[in-house]
CSV table of C-alpha atoms and ligand atoms in Angstrom, one decimal:
chain,number,residue,atom,x,y,z
Y,1,MET,CA,10.4,-52.2,-109.3
Y,2,ALA,CA,12.7,-49.1,-108.5
Y,3,LYS,CA,16.2,-49.3,-109.6
Y,4,VAL,CA,18.7,-49.8,-106.9
Y,5,GLN,CA,21.1,-46.9,-106.9
Y,6,SER,CA,24.6,-46.7,-105.0
Y,7,LEU,CA,25.0,-43.7,-102.9
Y,8,PHE,CA,28.2,-42.9,-101.2
Y,9,VAL,CA,27.5,-41.5,-97.6
Y,10,CYS,CA,30.0,-40.0,-95.1
Y,11,GLN,CA,29.3,-41.8,-91.6
Y,12,SER,CA,30.8,-38.6,-90.1
Y,13,CYS,CA,28.6,-35.8,-91.5
Y,14,GLY,CA,26.0,-37.6,-93.5
Y,15,THR,CA,27.0,-35.8,-96.8
Y,16,THR,CA,25.9,-37.9,-99.8
Y,17,HIS,CA,28.6,-38.0,-102.7
Y,18,ALA,CA,28.3,-39.4,-106.3
Y,19,ARG,CA,31.3,-41.6,-105.9
Y,20,TRP,CA,33.4,-43.1,-103.4
Y,21,LEU,CA,36.4,-40.5,-101.9
Y,22,GLY,CA,39.1,-41.1,-99.7
Y,23,ARG,CA,38.1,-37.8,-98.0
Y,24,CYS,CA,34.9,-36.3,-97.2
Y,25,GLU,CA,34.7,-33.0,-99.2
Y,26,ALA,CA,32.5,-31.6,-96.7
Y,27,CYS,CA,33.7,-32.2,-93.4
Y,28,SER,CA,37.5,-33.4,-94.3
Y,29,ALA,CA,37.2,-36.8,-92.5
Y,30,TRP,CA,39.5,-39.5,-94.0
Y,31,ASN,CA,38.1,-43.0,-94.7
Y,32,THR,CA,34.6,-42.3,-93.3
Y,33,ILE,CA,32.5,-42.5,-97.1
Y,34,VAL,CA,30.6,-45.9,-97.2
Y,35,GLU,CA,28.7,-47.3,-100.1
Y,36,GLU,CA,25.0,-47.6,-99.2
Y,37,ALA,CA,22.3,-48.9,-101.5
Y,38,HIS,CA,19.5,-46.1,-102.0
Y,39,ALA,CA,16.2,-47.6,-103.7
Y,40,GLY,CA,13.5,-45.0,-105.0
Y,41,PRO,CA,10.4,-44.6,-103.5
Y,42,ASN,CA,8.7,-48.1,-102.8
Y,43,PRO,CA,5.7,-48.6,-105.0
Y,44,SER,CA,4.2,-51.3,-102.8
Y,45,SER,CA,4.2,-48.9,-99.6
Y,46,PRO,CA,0.8,-47.8,-98.4
Y,47,GLY,CA,1.5,-44.5,-98.9
Y,48,MET,CA,2.3,-44.9,-102.4
Y,49,ARG,CA,-0.5,-47.0,-103.4
Y,50,ALA,CA,-2.9,-44.6,-101.8
Y,51,ARG,CA,-1.3,-41.5,-103.6
Y,52,GLY,CA,-1.7,-43.0,-107.1
Y,53,LYS,CA,-0.8,-40.7,-109.6
Y,54,GLY,CA,-0.1,-36.8,-108.7
Y,55,LEU,CA,0.6,-35.3,-105.3
Y,56,GLY,CA,0.6,-38.0,-102.6
Y,57,LYS,CA,-1.7,-38.1,-99.6
Y,58,GLY,CA,-1.2,-39.4,-96.4
Y,59,LEU,CA,-3.1,-42.4,-94.7
Y,60,GLY,CA,-4.8,-40.2,-92.1
Y,61,LEU,CA,-2.7,-39.8,-88.7
Y,62,THR,CA,-4.7,-40.4,-85.7
Y,63,PHE,CA,-3.6,-38.9,-82.3
Y,64,GLN,CA,-4.0,-40.0,-78.7
Y,65,THR,CA,-4.0,-38.4,-75.2
Y,66,MET,CA,-1.1,-38.9,-72.9
Y,67,ASP,CA,-2.9,-41.0,-70.2
Y,68,GLY,CA,-3.8,-43.6,-72.6
Y,69,VAL,CA,-1.6,-46.5,-71.6
Y,70,GLU,CA,-1.4,-47.1,-68.0
Y,71,SER,CA,-0.1,-50.6,-67.3
Y,72,THR,CA,3.7,-50.9,-66.7
Y,73,PRO,CA,5.3,-53.5,-69.3
Y,74,PRO,CA,5.7,-57.2,-68.1
Y,75,ARG,CA,9.3,-57.9,-67.3
Y,76,LEU,CA,10.8,-61.0,-68.2
Y,77,ALA,CA,13.7,-62.2,-66.0
Y,78,THR,CA,16.7,-64.1,-66.8
Y,79,GLY,CA,17.6,-65.2,-63.5
Y,80,ILE,CA,20.9,-63.4,-63.5
Y,81,GLY,CA,20.1,-60.6,-60.9
Y,82,GLU,CA,22.7,-58.2,-62.1
Y,83,PHE,CA,21.8,-58.3,-65.5
Y,84,ASP,CA,18.0,-57.8,-64.9
Y,85,ARG,CA,18.6,-55.1,-62.6
Y,86,VAL,CA,20.6,-53.0,-65.4
Y,87,CYS,CA,17.8,-53.8,-67.7
Y,88,GLY,CA,15.5,-52.0,-65.2
Y,89,GLY,CA,14.1,-55.1,-63.6
Y,90,GLY,CA,14.2,-57.6,-66.5
Y,91,LEU,CA,13.7,-57.5,-70.2
Y,92,VAL,CA,10.4,-55.9,-71.7
Y,93,ALA,CA,8.7,-57.9,-74.7
Y,94,ALA,CA,9.1,-56.5,-78.3
Y,95,SER,CA,12.2,-54.5,-77.3
Y,96,SER,CA,15.7,-54.7,-78.6
Y,97,ILE,CA,18.9,-54.2,-76.8
Y,98,LEU,CA,22.7,-53.8,-77.7
Y,99,VAL,CA,25.5,-55.1,-75.7
Y,100,GLY,CA,28.6,-53.6,-76.5
Y,101,GLY,CA,32.2,-54.1,-75.5
Y,102,ASP,CA,35.7,-54.8,-76.4
Y,103,PRO,CA,36.3,-58.1,-78.2
Y,104,GLY,CA,37.2,-61.2,-75.6
Y,105,ILE,CA,35.9,-59.1,-72.6
Y,106,GLY,CA,33.0,-61.9,-72.0
Y,107,LYS,CA,29.8,-60.7,-73.9
Y,108,SER,CA,29.2,-64.1,-75.4
Y,109,THR,CA,29.8,-65.7,-71.9
Y,110,LEU,CA,27.2,-63.2,-70.3
Y,111,LEU,CA,24.6,-63.6,-72.9
Y,112,LEU,CA,25.0,-67.5,-73.0
Y,113,GLN,CA,24.3,-67.4,-69.3
Y,114,ALA,CA,21.4,-64.8,-69.5
Y,115,VAL,CA,19.8,-66.8,-72.3
Y,116,ALA,CA,20.2,-70.0,-70.3
Y,117,GLY,CA,18.9,-68.6,-67.2
Y,118,ALA,CA,16.0,-67.6,-69.3
Y,119,ALA,CA,15.4,-70.9,-70.9
Y,120,LEU,CA,15.6,-72.5,-67.3
Y,121,LEU,CA,12.6,-70.3,-66.4
Y,122,ASP,CA,10.7,-71.7,-69.6
Y,123,VAL,CA,11.3,-68.7,-71.8
Y,124,LYS,CA,11.6,-70.0,-75.5
Y,125,SER,CA,15.3,-69.1,-76.2
Y,126,VAL,CA,17.5,-68.7,-79.3
Y,127,TYR,CA,21.1,-68.0,-79.6
Y,128,VAL,CA,22.3,-67.3,-83.1
Y,129,SER,CA,26.2,-67.0,-83.4
Y,130,GLY,CA,27.9,-65.6,-86.3
Y,131,GLU,CA,31.4,-66.2,-84.8
Y,132,GLU,CA,31.4,-69.6,-83.1
Y,133,ALA,CA,30.5,-73.0,-84.4
Y,134,VAL,CA,27.7,-74.6,-82.8
Y,135,ALA,CA,30.2,-77.3,-81.3
Y,136,GLN,CA,31.9,-74.5,-79.6
Y,137,ILE,CA,29.1,-73.0,-78.0
Y,138,GLN,CA,27.9,-76.5,-76.9
Y,139,GLU,CA,31.3,-77.1,-75.4
Y,140,ARG,CA,31.4,-73.8,-73.7
Y,141,ALA,CA,28.0,-74.4,-72.3
Y,142,LYS,CA,29.0,-77.8,-70.8
Y,143,ARG,CA,32.1,-76.1,-69.2
Y,144,MET,CA,29.7,-73.7,-67.6
Y,145,GLY,CA,27.3,-76.2,-66.5
Y,146,LEU,CA,24.5,-75.1,-68.6
Y,147,GLU,CA,24.0,-77.7,-71.1
Y,148,LYS,CA,20.9,-78.9,-69.5
Y,149,ALA,CA,19.0,-75.3,-70.6
Y,150,SER,CA,16.8,-75.8,-73.8
Y,151,VAL,CA,18.4,-73.1,-75.6
Y,152,GLN,CA,18.1,-73.5,-79.3
Y,153,LEU,CA,21.4,-72.8,-81.0
Y,154,ALA,CA,22.4,-71.9,-84.5
Y,155,ALA,CA,25.6,-70.6,-86.4
Y,156,GLU,CA,24.3,-68.3,-89.2
Y,157,THR,CA,25.3,-65.0,-90.7
Y,158,HIS,CA,22.9,-64.4,-93.3
Y,159,LEU,CA,20.1,-62.1,-92.2
Y,160,GLU,CA,17.2,-63.4,-94.3
Y,161,THR,CA,18.0,-67.0,-93.2
Y,162,ILE,CA,18.0,-66.0,-89.5
Y,163,LEU,CA,14.6,-64.0,-89.8
Y,164,ASP,CA,13.2,-67.2,-91.6
Y,165,GLY,CA,14.0,-69.3,-88.6
Y,166,LEU,CA,12.9,-67.0,-86.3
Y,167,LYS,CA,9.5,-66.5,-87.9
Y,168,ARG,CA,9.2,-70.7,-87.7
Y,169,GLU,CA,10.5,-70.8,-84.2
Y,170,LYS,CA,8.7,-68.0,-82.7
Y,171,PRO,CA,11.0,-67.5,-79.6
Y,172,HIS,CA,10.6,-65.1,-76.9
Y,173,LEU,CA,14.1,-64.1,-76.6
Y,174,VAL,CA,16.9,-63.9,-79.3
Y,175,ILE,CA,20.5,-63.3,-79.1
Y,176,ILE,CA,22.6,-62.2,-82.4
Y,177,ASP,CA,26.1,-62.7,-81.8
Y,178,SER,CA,27.4,-60.4,-83.1
Y,179,ILE,CA,25.7,-57.8,-85.4
Y,180,GLN,CA,29.1,-56.9,-87.0
Y,181,THR,CA,29.1,-60.6,-88.7
Y,182,VAL,CA,25.3,-60.5,-89.8
Y,183,TRP,CA,24.8,-59.4,-93.7
Y,184,THR,CA,21.9,-58.9,-96.1
Y,185,ASP,CA,21.5,-59.8,-99.5
Y,186,THR,CA,19.9,-56.5,-100.4
Y,187,LEU,CA,23.3,-54.5,-100.0
Y,188,THR,CA,26.5,-55.1,-101.8
Y,189,ALA,CA,28.5,-53.6,-99.0
Y,190,ALA,CA,30.7,-55.7,-97.1
Y,191,PRO,CA,29.6,-57.7,-93.8
Y,192,GLY,CA,30.6,-55.4,-90.9
Y,193,THR,CA,30.4,-52.2,-93.0
Y,194,VAL,CA,28.1,-49.4,-91.5
Y,195,ALA,CA,25.7,-49.9,-94.2
Y,196,GLN,CA,25.3,-53.6,-93.6
Y,197,VAL,CA,25.1,-53.1,-89.7
Y,198,ARG,CA,22.5,-50.5,-90.0
Y,199,ALA,CA,20.4,-52.5,-92.5
Y,200,CYS,CA,20.6,-55.6,-90.5
Y,201,ALA,CA,19.9,-54.0,-87.1
Y,202,HIS,CA,17.1,-52.2,-88.5
Y,203,GLU,CA,15.3,-55.4,-90.0
Y,204,LEU,CA,15.9,-57.2,-86.7
Y,205,VAL,CA,14.6,-54.4,-84.6
Y,206,SER,CA,11.5,-54.1,-86.9
Y,207,PHE,CA,11.1,-58.1,-86.4
Y,208,ALA,CA,11.3,-57.5,-82.6
Y,209,LYS,CA,8.8,-55.0,-82.5
Y,210,LYS,CA,6.2,-57.0,-85.1
Y,211,ALA,CA,6.7,-60.5,-83.4
Y,212,GLY,CA,6.8,-59.1,-79.9
Y,213,THR,CA,10.3,-61.0,-79.5
Y,214,ILE,CA,13.1,-59.7,-77.4
Y,215,ILE,CA,16.1,-59.4,-79.4
Y,216,ILE,CA,19.7,-58.7,-78.1
Y,217,LEU,CA,22.4,-57.6,-80.3
Y,218,VAL,CA,26.0,-58.1,-79.6
Y,219,GLY,CA,28.1,-55.2,-80.9
Y,220,HIS,CA,31.9,-55.3,-80.8
Y,221,VAL,CA,33.3,-51.6,-79.8
Y,222,THR,CA,35.3,-50.2,-82.5
Y,223,LYS,CA,38.7,-48.8,-82.3
Y,224,ASP,CA,37.5,-45.2,-81.4
Y,225,GLY,CA,35.3,-46.6,-78.7
Y,226,GLN,CA,32.0,-46.4,-80.6
Y,227,ILE,CA,29.6,-49.1,-80.8
Y,228,ALA,CA,29.3,-50.5,-84.4
Y,229,GLY,CA,30.6,-47.3,-86.1
Y,230,PRO,CA,29.4,-43.9,-85.7
Y,231,ARG,CA,26.3,-44.6,-83.3
Y,232,VAL,CA,24.6,-46.3,-86.1
Y,233,VAL,CA,22.9,-48.8,-84.2
Y,234,GLU,CA,22.4,-47.0,-80.6
Y,235,HIS,CA,19.7,-44.9,-81.7
Y,236,LEU,CA,17.6,-47.9,-83.5
Y,237,VAL,CA,17.5,-49.8,-80.2
Y,238,ASP,CA,15.5,-49.7,-77.1
Y,239,GLY,CA,18.7,-50.0,-74.7
Y,240,VAL,CA,22.3,-50.1,-74.9
Y,241,LEU,CA,24.5,-51.8,-72.4
Y,242,GLN,CA,28.1,-51.6,-72.2
Y,243,PHE,CA,30.1,-54.6,-70.9
Y,244,GLU,CA,33.7,-53.3,-69.6
Y,245,GLY,CA,36.5,-54.2,-67.5
Y,246,GLU,CA,40.3,-54.8,-67.6
Y,247,ARG,CA,42.1,-57.4,-69.3
Y,248,GLY,CA,44.5,-58.0,-66.3
Y,249,HIS,CA,41.5,-58.1,-63.6
Y,250,HIS,CA,39.0,-60.5,-63.2
Y,251,PHE,CA,36.1,-58.2,-62.5
Y,252,ARG,CA,33.6,-56.9,-65.3
Y,253,ILE,CA,30.9,-54.2,-65.2
Y,254,LEU,CA,27.8,-54.1,-67.2
Y,255,ARG,CA,26.6,-50.4,-67.5
Y,256,GLY,CA,23.3,-49.0,-68.9
Y,257,LEU,CA,23.9,-46.4,-71.1
Y,258,LYS,CA,20.3,-46.1,-72.6
Y,259,ASN,CA,17.0,-47.4,-71.5
Y,260,ARG,CA,13.7,-46.7,-72.9
Y,261,PHE,CA,11.9,-48.8,-70.0
Y,262,GLY,CA,14.1,-48.0,-67.1
Y,263,PRO,CA,16.8,-46.1,-65.4
Y,264,THR,CA,20.2,-45.7,-66.9
Y,265,ASP,CA,23.5,-45.3,-65.2
Y,266,GLU,CA,23.0,-48.7,-63.3
Y,267,ILE,CA,25.7,-51.1,-63.0
Y,268,GLY,CA,26.0,-54.9,-62.7
Y,269,VAL,CA,29.2,-56.2,-61.4
Y,270,PHE,CA,30.5,-59.7,-62.2
Y,271,GLU,CA,33.6,-61.7,-61.7
Y,272,MET,CA,35.1,-63.7,-64.6
Y,273,GLY,CA,36.1,-67.2,-63.4
Y,274,ASP,CA,36.4,-70.6,-64.5
Y,275,THR,CA,33.1,-71.5,-65.0
Y,276,GLY,CA,31.7,-68.2,-66.5
Y,277,LEU,CA,30.7,-65.0,-64.8
Y,278,ARG,CA,29.8,-64.9,-61.1
Y,279,GLU,CA,27.5,-62.0,-59.9
Y,280,VAL,CA,29.3,-59.8,-57.2
Y,281,SER,CA,26.8,-58.8,-54.6
Y,282,ASN,CA,29.2,-56.9,-52.4
Y,283,PRO,CA,31.5,-54.8,-55.2
Y,284,SER,CA,32.9,-52.7,-52.6
Y,285,GLN,CA,35.2,-55.6,-51.3
Y,286,LEU,CA,36.3,-56.3,-54.8
Y,287,PHE,CA,37.6,-52.7,-55.4
Y,288,LEU,CA,39.2,-52.3,-51.9
Y,289,ASP,CA,42.9,-53.4,-52.5
Y,290,ASN,CA,43.5,-55.7,-49.5
Y,291,ARG,CA,43.0,-52.9,-46.9
Y,292,GLY,CA,45.1,-53.6,-43.9
Y,293,HIS,CA,46.5,-50.3,-42.6
Y,294,SER,CA,46.7,-47.0,-44.2
Y,295,ARG,CA,49.7,-46.0,-46.4
Y,296,PRO,CA,50.8,-42.8,-47.7
Y,297,GLY,CA,49.3,-41.8,-51.3
Y,298,SER,CA,46.4,-44.3,-50.7
Y,299,VAL,CA,42.7,-43.1,-50.1
Y,300,VAL,CA,39.3,-45.0,-50.0
Y,301,PHE,CA,36.6,-42.9,-52.0
Y,302,ALA,CA,33.1,-43.4,-51.2
Y,303,GLY,CA,31.7,-43.1,-54.6
Y,304,ILE,CA,28.1,-44.1,-56.4
Y,305,GLU,CA,28.1,-46.0,-59.6
Y,306,GLY,CA,24.7,-46.0,-61.0
Y,307,THR,CA,22.3,-46.1,-58.1
Y,308,ARG,CA,24.7,-47.9,-55.8
Y,309,PRO,CA,27.4,-46.9,-53.6
Y,310,LEU,CA,30.6,-48.3,-54.0
Y,311,LEU,CA,34.1,-47.9,-52.1
Y,312,VAL,CA,37.1,-47.7,-54.3
Y,313,GLU,CA,40.7,-47.2,-53.5
Y,314,ILE,CA,42.5,-44.3,-55.1
Y,315,GLN,CA,46.7,-44.5,-55.1
Y,316,ALA,CA,48.8,-41.7,-55.9
Y,317,LEU,CA,52.5,-41.3,-56.2
Y,318,ALA,CA,54.4,-38.2,-56.5
Y,319,ALA,CA,58.0,-39.1,-57.5
Y,320,PRO,CA,60.9,-36.7,-58.2
Y,321,THR,CA,61.4,-36.0,-62.1
Y,322,ALA,CA,64.4,-37.6,-63.3
Y,323,PHE,CA,64.5,-35.1,-66.4
Y,324,GLY,CA,62.7,-32.9,-68.7
Y,325,ALA,CA,59.1,-32.1,-68.0
Y,326,PRO,CA,57.3,-33.6,-65.3
Y,327,ARG,CA,55.0,-36.7,-66.3
Y,328,ARG,CA,51.5,-37.0,-65.2
Y,329,ALA,CA,49.9,-40.5,-65.8
Y,330,VAL,CA,46.5,-41.4,-64.8
Y,331,VAL,CA,44.5,-44.8,-65.0
Y,332,GLY,CA,40.8,-44.9,-64.2
Y,333,TRP,CA,40.1,-41.2,-63.9
Y,334,ASP,CA,40.2,-38.2,-66.1
Y,335,ALA,CA,43.5,-36.8,-67.1
Y,336,THR,CA,42.3,-33.2,-67.4
Y,337,ARG,CA,40.4,-33.4,-64.2
Y,338,LEU,CA,43.7,-34.4,-62.4
Y,339,ALA,CA,45.4,-31.6,-64.1
Y,340,MET,CA,42.7,-29.2,-62.6
Y,341,ILE,CA,42.9,-30.7,-59.1
Y,342,LEU,CA,47.0,-30.1,-59.3
Y,343,ALA,CA,46.2,-26.4,-60.5
Y,344,VAL,CA,44.0,-25.8,-57.6
Y,345,LEU,CA,46.5,-27.5,-55.0
Y,346,GLU,CA,49.4,-25.4,-56.4
Y,347,THR,CA,47.3,-22.0,-56.8
Y,348,ARG,CA,45.2,-22.1,-53.7
Y,349,CYS,CA,47.2,-24.1,-51.2
Y,350,GLY,CA,50.8,-23.1,-52.3
Y,351,ILE,CA,51.8,-27.0,-52.9
Y,352,ALA,CA,54.2,-27.5,-55.5
Y,353,PHE,CA,54.2,-30.4,-57.9
Y,354,GLY,CA,56.3,-28.8,-60.3
Y,355,GLY,CA,59.5,-30.9,-59.9
Y,356,ARG,CA,57.5,-34.2,-59.6
Y,357,ASP,CA,56.1,-37.0,-61.8
Y,358,VAL,CA,52.5,-37.7,-60.7
Y,359,TYR,CA,51.0,-41.1,-61.1
Y,360,LEU,CA,47.1,-41.8,-60.2
Y,361,ASN,CA,45.6,-45.2,-60.4
Y,362,VAL,CA,42.2,-46.3,-59.6
Y,363,ALA,CA,42.3,-49.7,-57.7
Y,364,GLY,CA,40.9,-52.7,-59.5
Y,365,GLY,CA,40.9,-51.2,-63.0
Y,366,LEU,CA,37.3,-49.2,-62.5
Y,367,ARG,CA,36.9,-46.2,-64.2
Y,368,ILE,CA,35.5,-43.5,-62.1
Y,369,THR,CA,33.6,-40.3,-63.7
Y,370,GLU,CA,32.2,-38.6,-60.8
Y,371,PRO,CA,33.3,-35.3,-59.8
Y,372,ALA,CA,32.6,-36.3,-56.1
Y,373,ALA,CA,36.2,-38.2,-56.4
Y,374,ASP,CA,37.9,-34.8,-56.4
Y,375,LEU,CA,38.5,-34.7,-52.8
Y,376,ALA,CA,39.7,-38.2,-52.7
Y,377,VAL,CA,42.3,-37.4,-55.5
Y,378,ALA,CA,43.5,-34.3,-53.9
Y,379,ALA,CA,43.9,-36.3,-50.4
Y,380,ALA,CA,45.8,-39.1,-52.0
Y,381,LEU,CA,47.9,-36.3,-53.9
Y,382,ILE,CA,48.8,-34.5,-50.6
Y,383,SER,CA,49.2,-37.7,-48.9
Y,384,ALA,CA,51.7,-38.9,-51.3
Y,385,LEU,CA,53.6,-35.9,-51.8
Y,386,PHE,CA,54.1,-35.3,-47.8
Y,387,ASP,CA,54.6,-39.1,-47.3
Y,388,ILE,CA,51.8,-38.7,-44.5
Y,389,ALA,CA,49.0,-41.6,-44.4
Y,390,LEU,CA,45.5,-40.8,-43.8
Y,391,PRO,CA,44.0,-41.9,-40.8
Y,392,GLU,CA,43.2,-45.6,-40.5
Y,393,GLU,CA,39.5,-46.6,-41.6
Y,394,CYS,CA,38.6,-43.3,-43.4
Y,395,VAL,CA,36.9,-42.5,-46.3
Y,396,VAL,CA,36.7,-39.5,-48.6
Y,397,PHE,CA,34.3,-37.8,-51.0
Y,398,GLY,CA,33.6,-34.2,-52.1
Y,399,GLU,CA,33.8,-32.0,-55.3
Y,400,ILE,CA,36.6,-29.3,-55.4
Y,401,ALA,CA,35.9,-25.9,-57.4
Y,402,LEU,CA,38.5,-24.0,-59.1
Y,403,SER,CA,38.4,-21.5,-56.3
Y,404,GLY,CA,39.6,-24.3,-54.1
Y,405,ASP,CA,35.9,-24.6,-52.2
Y,406,VAL,CA,34.8,-28.2,-51.4
Y,407,ARG,CA,31.4,-28.5,-52.8
Y,408,PRO,CA,28.5,-30.9,-51.4
Y,409,VAL,CA,27.9,-34.0,-53.4
Y,410,THR,CA,24.5,-36.1,-54.1
Y,411,ARG,CA,23.9,-39.0,-52.0
Y,412,ALA,CA,26.1,-38.5,-49.0
Y,413,GLU,CA,24.1,-40.3,-46.9
Y,414,ALA,CA,24.0,-43.7,-49.2
Y,415,ARG,CA,28.1,-43.0,-49.3
Y,416,LEU,CA,28.3,-43.1,-45.4
Y,417,LYS,CA,26.1,-46.0,-44.9
Y,418,GLU,CA,28.1,-48.2,-47.2
Y,419,ALA,CA,31.3,-47.0,-45.6
Y,420,LEU,CA,29.9,-47.9,-42.3
Y,421,LYS,CA,28.8,-51.2,-43.6
Y,422,LEU,CA,32.4,-51.8,-44.5
Y,423,GLY,CA,34.2,-51.2,-40.9
Y,424,PHE,CA,35.0,-47.7,-41.9
Y,425,ASN,CA,34.5,-45.1,-39.0
Y,426,LYS,CA,36.0,-41.8,-40.2
Y,427,VAL,CA,35.1,-39.5,-43.1
Y,428,TYR,CA,36.4,-36.4,-44.9
Y,429,LEU,CA,33.4,-34.9,-46.5
Y,430,PRO,CA,32.0,-31.1,-47.5
Y,431,ARG,CA,29.9,-29.2,-45.3
Y,432,ALA,CA,26.4,-30.0,-46.6
Y,433,GLY,CA,27.2,-33.7,-46.6
Y,434,ALA,CA,27.7,-34.0,-42.8
Y,435,THR,CA,24.7,-35.5,-41.2
Y,436,GLY,CA,23.7,-34.9,-37.7
Y,437,MET,CA,25.8,-31.7,-37.1
Y,438,THR,CA,25.1,-28.1,-36.4
Y,439,ALA,CA,26.5,-25.3,-38.5
Y,440,SER,CA,30.2,-24.8,-37.9
Y,441,LYS,CA,31.8,-21.6,-37.3
Y,442,SER,CA,33.6,-20.3,-40.4
Y,443,THR,CA,37.1,-19.8,-38.7
Y,444,GLN,CA,37.1,-23.3,-37.8
Y,445,VAL,CA,38.8,-25.3,-40.7
Y,446,THR,CA,38.0,-28.5,-39.5
Y,447,ARG,CA,35.6,-30.0,-36.9
Y,448,LEU,CA,35.3,-33.5,-35.7
Y,449,VAL,CA,31.5,-34.3,-35.1
Y,450,SER,CA,30.2,-37.5,-34.1
Y,451,GLY,CA,27.3,-37.9,-36.5
Y,452,GLN,CA,24.2,-40.2,-36.6
Y,453,PHE,CA,26.1,-42.7,-38.4
Y,454,GLY,CA,28.6,-43.0,-35.5
Y,455,MET,CA,31.4,-41.8,-37.7
Y,456,ALA,CA,33.9,-39.1,-37.0
Y,457,GLN,CA,33.1,-36.5,-39.6
Y,458,HIS,CA,36.0,-34.1,-40.6
Y,459,VAL,CA,34.3,-31.3,-42.4
Y,460,ILE,CA,36.4,-30.0,-45.5
Y,461,ALA,CA,35.3,-26.6,-46.5
Y,462,THR,CA,38.3,-25.7,-48.8
Y,463,ALA,CA,41.3,-27.5,-50.3
Y,464,ALA,CA,43.5,-25.7,-47.8
Y,465,ASP,CA,41.4,-27.3,-45.0
Y,466,LEU,CA,42.2,-30.6,-46.4
Y,467,VAL,CA,46.0,-29.8,-46.7
Y,468,THR,CA,45.9,-28.6,-42.9
Y,469,SER,CA,43.9,-31.9,-41.8
Y,470,ILE,CA,46.4,-34.2,-43.4
Y,471,THR,CA,49.6,-32.5,-42.6
Y,472,GLY,CA,48.6,-30.9,-39.4
Y,473,GLN,CA,50.4,-27.9,-40.3
Y,474,VAL,CA,48.8,-24.4,-41.3
Y,475,GLN,CA,49.7,-24.0,-44.7
Y,476,ILE,CA,49.9,-20.6,-46.4
Y,477,GLN,CA,47.0,-19.7,-48.6
Y,478,GLY,CA,48.1,-18.7,-52.1
Y,479,GLN,CA,47.1,-15.7,-54.1
I,501,LIG,P1,33.7,-64.1,-74.6
I,501,LIG,O1,32.4,-64.2,-74.2
I,501,LIG,O2,34.1,-65.0,-75.8
I,501,LIG,O3,34.2,-62.6,-75.1
I,501,LIG,P2,33.6,-61.6,-76.3
I,501,LIG,O4,32.2,-62.5,-76.5
I,501,LIG,O5,33.3,-60.4,-75.5
I,501,LIG,O6,34.5,-61.7,-77.3
I,501,LIG,O7,35.0,-64.4,-73.5
I,501,LIG,C1,36.2,-64.5,-73.7
I,501,LIG,C2,37.2,-64.7,-72.6
I,501,LIG,O8,36.6,-65.1,-71.2
I,501,LIG,C3,38.3,-65.4,-72.9
I,501,LIG,O9,39.3,-64.8,-73.0
I,501,LIG,C4,38.2,-66.6,-71.9
I,501,LIG,C5,37.2,-65.9,-70.6
I,501,LIG,N1,36.4,-67.1,-70.0
I,501,LIG,C6,36.9,-67.3,-68.9
I,501,LIG,O10,37.7,-66.8,-68.3
I,501,LIG,N2,36.1,-68.1,-68.2
I,501,LIG,C7,35.3,-68.8,-68.9
I,501,LIG,O11,34.3,-69.5,-68.2
I,501,LIG,C8,34.8,-68.5,-70.1
I,501,LIG,C9,33.4,-68.9,-71.0
I,501,LIG,C10,35.5,-67.5,-70.8
I,502,LIG,MG1,32.1,-63.3,-78.5
């Protein structure tokens, strides 16, 4: 048996050190060095047995052609539509998924509902919790009306015990809540350290592959926003789902970040209630902040989240700066992108935000990452600054370049259809996004065209056009 040595590995750059250090000598990062057990070559491995003494030989690698496997993997549905959709239409046998999110966001609730849903569809399911006692889970299941589902519960953190139990029970679906609490005998490192999380996740993922079981690992997001340390588990698993939302809001979003068996960037929307999570089939309604009549600084953005169109309200406020440098505060959008839009408006349209504190908020606590929101943000800023509301029932989308040009965005038609479905009848959009219209003359800044969607389409070619459309005055173009 090879002697197990300890190595001290920097989790940031991967450099190995002979002893623990507070700061990595290679990358100068603080507190990133973690002890990892390092065994020598495994004498019982097939490669080592084949090699005997002297230089080793491989076991003979066989190659196959690309067109070998043709069937699509069968999917296991949990009955929770939004969850199945984010997984690409259900879970795939012998795969492993990591569900990450802030503590208390509702990961255990979601997975308890998913596992109960699967059990009700006669899938043999196991829920192993390292955080809660069995009685606590039973009580929660009862409150959520899931106590009839035949899910096997266990409260355990010792990896070898968990694996023994799984080998005996042979379930199809296993939830491990959470991977940070699981520990293995083979390492001396404390539970929750990167070495333990990586070793345990590796064992569980290998078990899933061998036994044909689906394993879902729950992972708490660490302070710096990474799942279980610096991406240690993400590359091991077949899928990574992120469960997110704002504490003060009821809605939660399940976002696919990685999926080896389906599309990524898909979202599922849920609402947290007294009896667990409820699927939200029409999320646009949720994010539109009790829309009555149009107010200055408030603009509805026709966005796309994953593959779905989603209408969100963007709110801006431009208040006079009381003293010192003006503030720029943004919630739900990128602060750098806001600075860029402000710079474009100042430089290309001659609008000064210099003496104003600017606040930008995406209603409902959603986080938007699409550049298509640029035009909506600019519209909200202009509308707030001039205290002029946009027309009633109007949506906005388009990307703004540094030159001030408004660029077309993807899936304009889906955005328009969603807006129309929710009763909007006007849109500010880039030229190529306009449908059912003829090419407009370049001298004309804004044209009103009734497109095939029955919506009045204001085509915005540059940021200056937008200012003119909202304020109704001709602005002096900056240099
Ligand atoms: P939980 O699933 O335990 O979060 P996580 O596993 O991500 O840490 O959910 C915790 C929160 O959800 C808790 O603050 C209470 C709330 N909650 C409800 O509002 N309604 C419910 O039916 C349940 C089960 C939880
Ligand atoms: Mg939990």
